[in-house]
Amino acid sequence: MPEQSYDHKSIEPKWSARWAADPTLFAPEENSSKPKFYVLEMLPYPSGALHIGHIRNYSIGDALARFKWMRGFNVLHPMGWDAFGLPAENAAIKNKREPAEWTHYNIEQMKRQHRRMGFSYDWAREVSTCEPEYYKWNQWFFIRMFEKGLAYRKAALLNWCRECATVLANEQVVDGCCWRHEDIPVEQKELTQWFIKITAYADELLRDIEKLQGGWPDRVLAMQTNWIGRSEGTEVDFTMDGTGEKVRVFTTRVDTIYGATCVILAPEHELVKKYVSGDNAAAVKAMIDARATQAPGEAEKVGIFTGLHAINPYNGEKVPVWVANFVLTGYGTGAIMAVPAHDERDFEFCTKYGIPIRAVIRPDDGSTAELPFCDYGVVANSGEWTGLASADARKKMSAHAAANGFGEASITFRIKDWGISRQRYWGTPIPMIHCNACGVVPVPDSQLPVLLPADVELSGKGQSPLAGSASFVNVPCPKCAEPARRETDTMDTFVDSSWYFYRYCDAQNSDAPFDPKKIAYWFPIDQYIGGVEHAILHLIYSRFWTKMMRDIGLITNDEPAARLFTQGMVIKGGAKMSKNKGNVISADSMMDDFGADTGRLFELFAAPPERDLDWTTDGAMGAYRFIGRVFRFVTRSIDRFDTPGIPGDADRKVLRKLHQTIQRITDDFESRWHFNTSIAAFMEFVNELYAQESELTGATLREVSEKTVLLLAPFTPYLCEELWEMMGLAGPVFKQPWPVFDPELAKEDGAEVIFQVNGKLRGKATVAFGTAKDALEQLALSDEKVKPFVEGKAIVKVIVVPDKLVNVVVK
RNA sequence: GCCCGGGUGGCGAAAUCGGCAGACGCAACGGACUUAAAAUCCGUUUUUCCGCAAGGAGAGUGCGGGUUCAAUUCCCGCCCCGGGCACCA
């Protein structure tokens, strides 16, 4: 077989077709004795077109999956579609195509592209979240949560995007704007909606972050910690002067309460509705309206004095009660005590309105602090508490409130319950029925799934599209059989992605979401891979869902994924790829030009995986050239495999480099995940092959050719499968054992020791490993290059690190 | 403002435990092969200075300091870039 030139267009379709024809090829073994490994990439939204940004995520996961197979694991590597969502609905309105039809077409396109890329998915486990077989279980889970009080309905101020014509979860609001429409400010609307009580798990979600440390990026854990926002403090009742009503405030700094010079209510506070009237009521209304459209944090602080006073239970002082726009209604009790001397916001507000400022905390060092002084210190001017340290005072003063019945220690979380109602069509119908007599009644399990009706007009405006379908809405009450109405909102699509990875373990199950035994085998996910943009949305919902499923007795694991990896973005010309900028490169055109293997290899090589990666055509050409170099070497070596010969220096050098490369790539996979350095090491190895090629014996050529193919198999599977077959070996390559590192073969002949004088490199020598320190010192001092720098100077000391260096310190 | 990342040649980057800074690749340049080009193969490429040359000397990892025989790596203080959070009481 003479040298052949590499042509991806003939190789890749051939193997792609073979792989597609064998549905068991990438399936894990049943009842396997091998250790299991579950590798998962976040499932995509089926937009219809894979681009080179998507394939980075999958290339990393696929390299890992193939490596783990070669390392003898039973690998689960599934893929599916996050198939509900607004784009399908918008496309339906625009193109007059059914959302289902549009979505199915896109899934087909994207699946074809995935197959063309050669990713090793077990397609028998494919999950599409828009199928009734899947969303039935969303409904089933919802009812379970309803039964446990974890799903409930309430009227609340909600984030509303007029462009999406639906409400958004708090997690979907970015910089005060919609996550899908970065220039549309989110408005506040009061609506009655379904909520999932994620706050019931706030403490555990926070606590278990500890279990994820080491396995999840610190950045993601920090973001989740902030998002959950646990804060320890005290709730204290101030008594309204005159009426005797209580106003409860939340503070983390009860030690400063003697410095409270007013109480401030959020504009939506109950007492404001009750007691503020006339001009003031209009001003409060204006405040609420302004807040509905204004990005938070940018508004100037404004307030109105209510005319009321409240009594501080600690010192009996009567302070004015204000309403102000900077007090949040949804956090704590919706009311605060203002301590302007020790809080920047209170300081700003009270200064503006001439409210007194009284210092009650002194710095630890006894100095006089400039106000506002917001650190901990020593309590002053505070009656019996004077002289205590802040931390101590917080505890004692909290206990005092509890003992006297006007308050208690309290823990407040920033995270709020997850509002999941969406006034849109293309999502999971919420399986609830509204009956005039019985109230809200869940759809009986036997009637699930509640199917999305087909006879719905989509306008993209106004209220829930499902409300327009009479056949959908009108239903007898499951309890009393009287006419009743179905809930017409659908679920947030983040419900779909909160548990899809469990369904992969048992995707065809029609009796249950999954068989718990299968979950017990596969979970937790050993490696989850996806974009950091999901750090608080998907990843916090998924953690919650896992805990919820555990508590209804379905599973036993506390967390979904043991390890998480967040890869960097692929950018083009310094900018994120986007349709607007017109710099999107489709996976198809990339594969036409370079092939799937080249695309993978370049993306894994050009930067470490967690960092952003700049796609360049020149760089991709380099990867293509390299693949050609490997291809030519192996194909022209095959004829020489049986040529006899006595191994010499060249053979030894090449085998040494081979084993050094095996070690580096194996280590990179097992610990660092820096595939860029794996591939660089591999390139060095190939350069050595080229340098020594003509001297090599047939046996060595065979050995290095085979090992080359095995080592490269996780990165360029098409190339390797082809070469493996050309060498006459039985495939598939990714089920062959990974090459074993032999430290003896990898060992260098001797240690290269460098000679320094005053830390500067002056000479070097190769010595036997383990050469004694004083021998090394003598060698250095007698080195011709070292001598001139030492002569005539006093040697202060000599540092010798065996096998590494000698540093002569002179004066 | 707070919390994470990051800053190294013309470019992407490497240096895994404090021990030769710039591996590997791109681009550029030179050579071989070729009638020619492409492809391929080989080589040069941080920078300044001295030298006709072989070669030699110095500087250099955002800036300033420190620890050390030795710092891209550890410590302190700053600057810049990217991301997250941001009236959360």
Coordinates of C-alpha atoms in Angstrom, one line a residue, chain A residues 142 145-146 149-158 167-170 191-198 416-421 430:
Chain A
F142 CA -45.9 18.6 39.2
M145 CA -45.2 18.4 44.2
F146 CA -48.7 19.8 44.5
G149 CA -47.3 21.6 49.0
L150 CA -44.2 22.2 46.9
A151 CA -46.3 23.5 44.0
Y152 CA -48.7 26.2 44.8
R153 CA -50.6 29.1 43.4
K154 CA -50.3 32.7 44.5
A155 CA -50.8 36.2 43.3
A156 CA -47.5 38.0 43.1
L157 CA -45.7 40.8 41.4
L158 CA -44.0 39.0 38.5
V167 CA -43.8 36.0 32.7
L168 CA -40.2 35.2 33.5
A169 CA -38.5 33.6 36.5
N170 CA -36.2 35.7 38.5
L191 CA -50.6 37.9 38.4
T192 CA -51.8 34.7 39.9
Q193 CA -49.3 32.0 39.0
W194 CA -47.9 28.6 39.8
F195 CA -44.8 28.5 41.9
I196 CA -42.4 25.7 42.9
K197 CA -41.2 26.0 46.4
I198 CA -37.5 25.8 45.7
K416 CA -37.3 33.1 45.8
D417 CA -39.8 30.5 44.8
W418 CA -39.6 29.4 41.1
G419 CA -42.5 30.9 39.1
I420 CA -43.2 28.4 36.4
S421 CA -46.4 29.5 34.7
I430 CA -50.0 22.4 33.8

